[in-house]
Coordinates of C-alpha atoms and ligand atoms in Angstrom, one line a residue:
M477 CA 100.8 47.8 -9.4
S478 CA 101.9 44.1 -9.1
I479 CA 104.5 42.7 -11.7
F480 CA 102.0 40.8 -13.4
E481 CA 99.9 44.3 -14.1
K482 CA 103.3 46.1 -15.3
I483 CA 104.4 43.3 -17.6
T484 CA 101.0 42.8 -19.0
S485 CA 100.8 46.8 -19.5
L486 CA 104.1 47.0 -21.1
A487 CA 103.5 44.0 -23.4
K488 CA 100.2 45.7 -24.6
R489 CA 101.8 49.2 -25.1
R490 CA 104.9 47.8 -26.7
G491 CA 103.6 45.1 -28.8
F492 CA 105.1 42.0 -27.2
I493 CA 101.8 40.1 -26.2
Y494 CA 97.9 41.0 -26.6
P495 CA 94.9 39.3 -25.4
G496 CA 93.6 36.8 -27.7
S497 CA 90.5 37.8 -30.2
E498 CA 90.5 41.2 -28.2
I499 CA 88.2 43.1 -30.4
Y500 CA 85.5 40.3 -29.8
G501 CA 85.9 40.4 -26.1
G502 CA 88.9 38.2 -25.8
L503 CA 88.9 34.2 -25.4
A504 CA 90.0 33.1 -21.9
G505 CA 93.3 31.6 -22.0
T506 CA 94.6 32.4 -25.4
W507 CA 97.1 35.1 -26.4
D508 CA 98.6 36.6 -29.4
Y509 CA 102.3 37.8 -29.9
G510 CA 102.8 41.1 -31.3
P511 CA 105.8 42.3 -33.4
L512 CA 108.1 42.4 -30.5
G513 CA 106.8 39.2 -29.0
V514 CA 107.1 37.4 -32.0
E515 CA 110.8 38.2 -32.0
L516 CA 111.4 37.4 -28.6
K517 CA 109.6 34.1 -28.5
R518 CA 111.5 33.1 -31.8
N519 CA 114.7 34.1 -30.2
I520 CA 114.1 31.9 -27.3
K521 CA 113.2 29.0 -29.4
N522 CA 116.0 29.5 -31.7
E523 CA 118.3 29.6 -28.8
F524 CA 116.9 26.4 -27.2
W525 CA 117.5 24.5 -30.8
K526 CA 121.2 25.9 -30.9
H527 CA 122.1 24.8 -27.5
M528 CA 120.0 21.2 -27.4
V529 CA 120.3 20.5 -31.2
Q530 CA 122.8 22.1 -33.2
E531 CA 125.7 22.3 -30.7
R532 CA 125.3 18.6 -29.9
S533 CA 126.2 15.6 -31.4
D534 CA 123.6 13.3 -29.2
V535 CA 120.5 14.9 -29.8
V536 CA 118.3 15.4 -33.0
G537 CA 115.1 17.1 -33.9
L538 CA 111.5 16.4 -34.6
D539 CA 108.1 18.1 -35.6
A540 CA 105.1 16.0 -35.1
A541 CA 101.6 16.6 -35.8
I542 CA 99.3 18.3 -33.2
V543 CA 96.5 16.2 -34.0
M544 CA 97.5 12.3 -33.2
S545 CA 95.4 9.1 -33.3
P546 CA 93.0 9.1 -30.2
K547 CA 94.9 5.6 -29.4
V548 CA 98.1 7.7 -28.4
W549 CA 96.0 9.5 -25.8
E550 CA 94.8 6.0 -24.3
A551 CA 98.4 4.6 -24.4
S552 CA 100.1 7.6 -22.7
G553 CA 97.4 7.6 -19.7
H554 CA 96.3 11.1 -20.7
L555 CA 92.4 10.1 -21.3
E556 CA 92.6 8.5 -17.8
S557 CA 94.8 10.6 -15.7
F558 CA 95.5 13.7 -17.4
S559 CA 92.9 15.6 -15.0
D560 CA 92.8 18.2 -12.4
P561 CA 90.4 18.5 -9.3
L562 CA 87.7 20.7 -10.3
V563 CA 85.2 22.3 -7.5
E564 CA 82.2 24.7 -8.1
C565 CA 80.8 27.3 -5.9
K566 CA 77.3 26.4 -5.1
K567 CA 76.2 30.2 -4.9
C568 CA 77.8 31.8 -7.8
H569 CA 78.7 28.7 -9.8
H570 CA 82.2 29.9 -10.5
R571 CA 84.7 27.0 -11.0
F572 CA 88.1 26.7 -9.4
R573 CA 90.9 24.2 -9.3
A574 CA 90.5 22.4 -5.5
D575 CA 94.4 22.0 -5.3
Q576 CA 95.1 25.8 -5.8
L577 CA 92.5 27.0 -3.3
E578 CA 93.7 28.7 0.0
S579 CA 90.2 28.4 1.6
D580 CA 87.3 26.1 1.8
K581 CA 85.2 28.9 0.8
C582 CA 84.5 30.4 -2.6
P583 CA 87.1 33.4 -3.2
D584 CA 84.6 35.3 -5.1
C585 CA 81.4 35.2 -2.9
G586 CA 82.2 33.1 0.2
G587 CA 79.9 30.4 -1.0
E588 CA 80.2 26.7 -0.2
F589 CA 82.0 24.5 -2.7
T590 CA 80.9 21.3 -4.5
E591 CA 82.8 17.9 -3.7
P592 CA 86.0 18.0 -5.9
K593 CA 85.6 15.7 -9.4
Q594 CA 88.4 15.0 -11.7
F595 CA 88.2 17.1 -14.9
N596 CA 90.1 15.9 -18.0
L597 CA 92.1 18.6 -19.6
M598 CA 92.4 17.2 -23.1
V599 CA 90.8 19.4 -25.8
E600 CA 88.4 17.6 -28.1
T601 CA 88.4 17.8 -31.6
Y602 CA 86.9 16.0 -34.7
L603 CA 88.1 15.2 -38.0
G604 CA 86.3 14.1 -41.2
V605 CA 83.4 15.2 -43.2
A606 CA 80.6 12.9 -42.7
E607 CA 78.4 13.4 -39.8
G608 CA 78.3 10.4 -37.3
E609 CA 81.6 9.3 -39.1
K610 CA 83.6 12.1 -37.7
L611 CA 86.9 10.8 -35.6
K612 CA 86.9 12.2 -32.1
T613 CA 90.4 13.1 -31.3
Y614 CA 92.3 15.4 -29.4
L615 CA 94.7 18.6 -29.8
R616 CA 97.8 17.3 -28.2
G617 CA 97.8 17.9 -24.5
E618 CA 101.7 17.7 -24.5
I619 CA 104.2 17.5 -27.3
T620 CA 106.1 14.8 -25.8
Q621 CA 104.0 11.9 -27.4
G622 CA 104.9 13.0 -30.8
V623 CA 108.6 11.7 -29.9
H624 CA 107.9 8.6 -28.3
V625 CA 105.5 7.5 -31.3
N626 CA 108.6 8.0 -33.6
F627 CA 111.1 6.3 -31.5
K628 CA 111.5 3.5 -34.0
N629 CA 111.4 5.9 -37.0
V630 CA 114.2 8.0 -35.7
T631 CA 116.3 4.8 -34.8
D632 CA 115.8 3.2 -38.1
S633 CA 116.4 6.2 -40.1
T634 CA 119.5 7.9 -38.6
R635 CA 122.5 7.0 -37.1
V636 CA 121.4 7.6 -33.3
K637 CA 123.0 5.2 -30.7
L638 CA 121.7 5.2 -27.0
P639 CA 122.1 7.4 -25.1
F640 CA 120.6 9.8 -27.3
G641 CA 117.7 12.7 -27.4
V642 CA 115.1 14.0 -29.5
A643 CA 114.2 17.6 -29.2
Q644 CA 111.0 19.2 -30.1
V645 CA 109.2 22.6 -30.0
G646 CA 105.5 23.2 -30.7
K647 CA 101.8 24.0 -29.5
A648 CA 100.3 22.1 -26.9
F649 CA 96.7 22.8 -25.6
R650 CA 95.0 22.3 -22.3
N651 CA 91.5 22.8 -21.3
E652 CA 92.8 24.6 -18.1
I653 CA 90.1 25.2 -15.4
T654 CA 91.6 28.3 -14.1
P655 CA 93.7 30.2 -17.0
G656 CA 95.5 33.2 -15.6
G657 CA 98.5 35.1 -14.5
F658 CA 98.8 36.9 -17.9
T659 CA 100.2 34.0 -20.1
F660 CA 101.7 31.7 -17.2
R661 CA 98.7 29.3 -17.5
S662 CA 97.2 29.4 -20.9
R663 CA 94.8 27.0 -23.0
E664 CA 97.1 27.2 -26.1
F665 CA 100.9 27.3 -25.4
E666 CA 104.2 26.2 -26.6
Q667 CA 106.6 23.7 -25.1
M668 CA 110.2 23.1 -26.1
E669 CA 111.2 19.6 -24.9
L670 CA 114.2 16.9 -25.0
Q671 CA 113.2 13.1 -24.5
F672 CA 116.6 11.5 -23.9
Y673 CA 116.8 7.7 -24.2
V674 CA 119.1 5.9 -21.9
K675 CA 120.0 2.6 -21.0
P676 CA 117.3 1.1 -18.8
D677 CA 119.4 1.1 -15.4
M678 CA 118.3 3.2 -12.5
E679 CA 121.9 4.4 -11.4
G680 CA 123.3 5.3 -14.9
S681 CA 119.7 7.0 -15.8
M682 CA 120.0 9.1 -12.6
K683 CA 123.2 10.3 -13.5
W684 CA 121.8 11.6 -16.6
F685 CA 118.9 13.0 -14.8
E686 CA 121.1 15.2 -12.7
Y687 CA 123.1 16.1 -15.7
W688 CA 120.3 17.5 -17.6
K689 CA 119.0 19.1 -14.5
E690 CA 122.0 21.1 -14.6
E691 CA 122.1 21.7 -18.2
R692 CA 118.5 23.2 -18.2
I693 CA 118.9 25.6 -15.3
G694 CA 122.6 26.7 -16.8
W695 CA 120.7 27.5 -20.1
Y696 CA 118.4 30.1 -18.3
H697 CA 121.4 31.6 -16.6
A698 CA 123.6 31.9 -19.5
L699 CA 120.8 34.0 -21.2
G700 CA 120.9 36.4 -18.5
M701 CA 118.0 35.1 -15.7
K702 CA 119.1 36.1 -12.4
K703 CA 120.5 33.3 -10.2
E704 CA 118.7 34.3 -7.1
N705 CA 115.2 34.0 -9.3
L706 CA 115.9 30.4 -10.2
R707 CA 115.5 27.2 -7.9
F708 CA 115.0 23.3 -8.4
K709 CA 112.0 22.1 -6.5
E710 CA 111.6 18.4 -5.9
H711 CA 108.2 16.7 -6.6
A712 CA 107.2 14.8 -3.5
K713 CA 106.5 11.2 -4.1
D714 CA 102.6 11.9 -3.7
E715 CA 103.1 14.9 -6.3
L716 CA 104.6 12.5 -9.2
A717 CA 102.7 12.5 -12.5
H718 CA 101.5 9.1 -13.3
Y719 CA 104.6 8.1 -15.4
A720 CA 107.5 9.8 -13.1
R721 CA 110.0 8.0 -11.4
A722 CA 111.6 11.5 -10.1
A723 CA 110.8 15.0 -10.9
F724 CA 112.2 18.6 -10.3
D725 CA 110.8 21.5 -11.4
I726 CA 113.0 24.6 -12.5
E727 CA 110.9 27.6 -10.7
Y728 CA 111.0 31.3 -11.1
A729 CA 110.7 33.8 -8.3
V730 CA 108.0 36.0 -8.9
R731 CA 108.3 39.1 -6.9
E732 CA 104.7 40.4 -6.6
N733 CA 105.5 44.0 -5.9
G734 CA 108.2 44.4 -8.5
S735 CA 110.9 44.3 -6.1
T736 CA 114.1 42.8 -7.0
S737 CA 115.6 42.4 -3.9
P738 CA 116.3 38.7 -3.3
T739 CA 115.3 38.9 0.6
A740 CA 111.8 40.2 -0.1
D741 CA 109.1 37.9 1.2
D742 CA 106.5 38.5 -1.3
V743 CA 108.2 35.8 -3.4
A744 CA 105.8 33.4 -5.5
W745 CA 108.0 30.4 -6.9
K746 CA 106.5 29.4 -10.2
E747 CA 107.1 26.4 -12.4
M748 CA 108.8 27.2 -15.7
E749 CA 110.3 23.9 -16.7
G750 CA 110.3 20.3 -15.4
V751 CA 112.9 17.8 -15.6
H752 CA 111.4 14.2 -15.2
H753 CA 112.4 10.5 -14.8
R754 CA 110.0 8.7 -17.1
G755 CA 111.1 5.3 -16.7
D756 CA 110.0 3.4 -19.7
W757 CA 106.6 4.5 -19.2
D758 CA 106.0 5.8 -22.6
V759 CA 107.5 3.3 -25.0
K760 CA 106.3 0.3 -23.1
R761 CA 102.9 1.8 -23.4
H762 CA 102.8 2.2 -26.7
Q763 CA 104.3 -1.1 -27.5
E764 CA 101.5 -2.5 -25.6
F765 CA 98.9 -0.6 -27.3
S766 CA 100.4 -0.5 -30.8
K767 CA 101.6 -4.0 -30.8
V768 CA 104.7 -2.6 -32.4
D769 CA 108.0 -3.7 -31.2
M770 CA 109.5 -0.9 -29.4
T771 CA 112.6 -2.1 -27.9
Y772 CA 116.2 -1.1 -29.0
F773 CA 118.9 -3.2 -30.2
D774 CA 122.2 -2.6 -28.4
E775 CA 124.9 -3.6 -30.8
E776 CA 127.5 -3.8 -27.9
T777 CA 125.8 -5.9 -25.8
K778 CA 123.6 -7.6 -28.5
E779 CA 120.5 -7.2 -26.0
R780 CA 117.0 -5.9 -26.7
Y781 CA 115.4 -3.7 -24.2
L782 CA 112.9 -0.7 -24.0
P783 CA 115.0 2.5 -22.7
Y784 CA 114.4 4.6 -19.8
I785 CA 113.5 8.2 -20.7
I786 CA 114.6 11.6 -19.1
E787 CA 112.7 14.3 -20.1
T788 CA 113.2 18.2 -19.9
S789 CA 109.8 20.2 -20.7
G790 CA 109.7 23.7 -20.6
G791 CA 107.0 26.2 -21.5
V792 CA 108.0 28.5 -24.3
D793 CA 105.3 31.2 -23.0
R794 CA 106.4 30.8 -19.5
A795 CA 110.2 31.5 -20.5
T796 CA 109.0 34.6 -22.3
L797 CA 107.0 35.8 -19.6
F798 CA 109.9 35.1 -16.8
F799 CA 112.7 36.8 -19.1
L800 CA 110.3 39.7 -19.7
M801 CA 110.0 39.8 -15.8
D802 CA 113.6 39.1 -15.0
A803 CA 114.7 41.9 -17.3
Y804 CA 112.0 44.7 -16.1
T805 CA 113.8 47.5 -14.2
E806 CA 112.7 50.6 -13.1
E807 CA 115.5 53.0 -12.9
Q808 CA 115.9 56.4 -11.4
M809 CA 117.9 58.8 -13.9
A810 CA 120.3 61.4 -12.9
N811 CA 117.8 64.2 -13.9
G812 CA 115.3 62.7 -11.4
E813 CA 113.1 61.0 -14.2
E814 CA 112.2 57.3 -14.0
R815 CA 113.0 55.1 -16.8
I816 CA 111.9 51.7 -17.6
V817 CA 114.1 49.5 -19.4
L818 CA 114.1 45.4 -20.2
K819 CA 117.7 44.4 -19.7
L820 CA 117.1 41.4 -22.1
H821 CA 120.2 39.5 -23.2
P822 CA 121.1 40.7 -26.4
K823 CA 120.3 37.3 -27.7
L824 CA 117.0 37.7 -26.9
A825 CA 116.2 41.3 -27.5
P826 CA 113.7 41.6 -30.4
F827 CA 115.7 44.5 -32.0
K828 CA 119.4 44.2 -31.8
A829 CA 119.5 48.0 -32.9
A830 CA 117.5 50.8 -33.5
V831 CA 118.7 53.6 -36.2
F832 CA 117.3 57.5 -36.0
P833 CA 118.1 60.3 -38.2
L834 CA 118.4 63.1 -35.7
L835 CA 115.5 65.1 -37.5
A836 CA 113.0 63.6 -39.9
N837 CA 112.9 66.8 -42.3
K838 CA 116.7 66.6 -43.1
P839 CA 116.7 64.5 -46.3
D840 CA 120.5 64.0 -46.0
L841 CA 120.1 62.7 -42.6
V842 CA 117.3 60.2 -43.2
R843 CA 118.9 59.0 -46.4
L844 CA 122.5 58.1 -44.8
A845 CA 120.3 56.5 -41.6
G846 CA 118.4 54.6 -44.2
S847 CA 121.4 53.0 -45.8
I848 CA 122.8 52.2 -42.4
R849 CA 119.6 50.6 -41.3
D850 CA 119.3 48.7 -44.6
D851 CA 123.1 47.4 -44.3
L852 CA 122.5 46.2 -40.5
K853 CA 119.1 44.4 -41.6
Q854 CA 121.1 42.1 -43.6
L855 CA 122.2 40.7 -40.2
W856 CA 119.9 41.7 -37.6
M857 CA 116.5 42.9 -36.8
I858 CA 116.7 46.7 -36.7
A859 CA 114.0 49.3 -35.5
W860 CA 113.7 52.7 -37.1
D861 CA 112.3 55.7 -35.5
E862 CA 112.3 59.5 -36.6
R863 CA 109.6 60.7 -34.7
G864 CA 109.8 63.1 -31.5
N865 CA 112.8 64.1 -29.7
I866 CA 115.7 61.7 -29.3
G867 CA 115.0 61.3 -25.7
K868 CA 111.6 60.3 -26.0
R869 CA 113.0 57.8 -29.0
Y870 CA 115.5 56.3 -26.4
R871 CA 112.7 55.7 -23.6
A872 CA 110.8 53.8 -26.2
Q873 CA 113.9 51.5 -27.2
D874 CA 114.5 51.1 -23.5
E875 CA 111.0 49.7 -23.0
A876 CA 111.5 47.3 -26.2
G877 CA 114.9 46.2 -24.6
T878 CA 116.8 47.2 -27.8
P879 CA 120.6 47.2 -26.5
F880 CA 121.8 49.8 -29.2
C881 CA 120.5 53.0 -30.2
I882 CA 122.5 54.4 -33.6
T883 CA 121.8 58.2 -34.3
V884 CA 122.7 59.9 -37.4
D885 CA 123.4 63.6 -36.9
F886 CA 125.0 66.5 -38.8
E887 CA 128.4 65.4 -37.7
S888 CA 127.8 62.1 -39.4
L889 CA 127.8 63.7 -42.9
E890 CA 131.0 65.3 -42.3
N891 CA 132.9 62.5 -40.4
N892 CA 131.3 59.2 -41.5
D893 CA 130.5 58.3 -37.7
V894 CA 127.4 58.0 -35.8
T895 CA 126.6 58.1 -32.1
V896 CA 126.0 54.7 -30.3
R897 CA 124.1 54.5 -26.9
D898 CA 124.1 51.6 -24.7
R899 CA 120.8 50.7 -23.4
D900 CA 122.0 49.5 -19.9
T901 CA 124.7 52.3 -19.2
M902 CA 123.2 54.7 -21.4
Q903 CA 126.7 55.9 -22.2
Q904 CA 127.4 57.0 -26.0
E905 CA 130.3 56.7 -28.2
R906 CA 131.2 57.7 -31.6
V907 CA 131.5 54.8 -34.1
K908 CA 132.7 54.9 -37.8
I909 CA 129.9 53.9 -40.0
A910 CA 132.3 51.3 -41.7
E911 CA 133.0 49.8 -38.2
L912 CA 129.5 49.4 -37.1
K913 CA 128.8 46.0 -38.0
S914 CA 131.8 44.5 -36.3
Y915 CA 131.3 46.8 -33.4
L916 CA 127.9 45.5 -33.0
A917 CA 128.7 42.0 -33.6
E918 CA 131.1 41.9 -30.6
K919 CA 128.8 43.4 -28.5
L920 CA 125.8 41.5 -29.4
K921 CA 127.7 38.0 -28.4
Ligands
ATP1036 P1 101.0 23.0 -13.8 O1 101.4 22.2 -12.6 O2 101.8 24.5 -13.7 O3 99.9 22.9 -14.5 P2 102.4 20.9 -15.3 O4 103.2 20.4 -14.1 O5 101.2 20.2 -15.6 O6 102.1 22.6 -14.9 P3 104.2 19.9 -17.4 O7 103.0 19.1 -17.9 O8 105.1 19.3 -16.7 O9 103.3 21.0 -16.4 O10 104.3 20.8 -18.7 C1 105.6 21.1 -18.8 C2 105.7 22.5 -19.1 O11 104.7 23.2 -20.2 C3 105.4 23.6 -17.8 O12 106.5 23.5 -17.0 C4 105.2 24.7 -18.2 O13 106.3 25.5 -18.7 C5 104.4 24.6 -19.5 N1 103.1 24.5 -19.5 C6 102.1 23.5 -18.7 N2 100.9 24.0 -18.6 C7 100.7 25.2 -19.4 C8 100.1 26.3 -19.5 N3 98.6 25.9 -19.1 N4 100.2 27.4 -19.9 C9 101.4 27.4 -20.4 N5 102.5 26.9 -19.9 C10 102.1 25.5 -19.5

């Protein structure tokens, strides 16, 4: 089984991610996040916000509308150049992205391809009620433009001074020709971005570019992604997007056979986040198209200028997928059995702990376990399981990535303590119920 198949199956089995509209046969390129997935994804977004906005004094947040005036997309260049080369097989009529094909024959039937033509990825939509007067516009193809069109609003309504950034997290839509690789390439997905405005000088702006590259890869490291699974990939001059002066991707090593050996030769490096130097492209174009002055007044130098933009643009769904892949571990246990465990960083784990009464039919155990769960729930997401034997319950929590399992047994009734089992080491220790919160708080840091 490939790592994609393993993750897809675990995600479905445990309630991380389901195919979109599944009971109707699915809708290609759409995914629904289940009870565990919604927590994991939210934890990723919260960590992004904490690191990028809350803990900094030079970044503010924003949440712009998904549907914007169609003029935005004219100005940003998306209507003209946000496209991929599409080819169609003359025999089976399957369509492919020409730049992703390995041969000039159809991978499905061996047929010949048509000449590539540029296919625009923007998803159209219509607003308004009167037929014939409906406004044709688009679901945003990137969240970026919602920030740039508000550049003046932000500088006028807050005390920000250059250099400063605006962070945003939200949905984007692209009519991808070939969605696939589980959630890797979806038609609806979420992005987490920073648009950082700096003085328009190349040398100074490149320093910020380097700074943000390191910041962003460091964020993934700090949340537990293995260093050998991350790298930078520079875009060659002919690969640069229409707006970019310089661009590096942060790529993740997908190890197709599930091998965790860093020397495995079956590694496919996949883009997870991009760090881009956008020059003054966006503000300049919006100034040109809207006729609104987008210049920044520098109080120190008394100059007006259009700032340069350094962007960090990550996919929340790709990060979720790669955090899952990175955490996925198959382990041989002492008794010869295999266990699957998601070694997610505690900050990302959907549940921080699970509480079990040893036996479901002993009211005293269930009552005490229930009161511990309710108490811990004030602080964290806590799972509950009273079915089957303890071993099975541990296996289920291992697959959910829950860092700690707390079991209430007969001794608990006597001694006011519980067994706490560590997901990664499988070691167990007795902890006083009164000390559980501080014990977990320390371990979950
Ligand atoms: P690709 O080359 O894979 O199509 P891109 O270079 O067009 O991606 P950007 O426009 O730089 O991607 O978007 C920034 C980030 O948004 C990407 O690094 C990725 O994490 C995420 N992203 C882009 N397209 C998709 C998609 N179709 N599904 C899920 N995430 C996406």
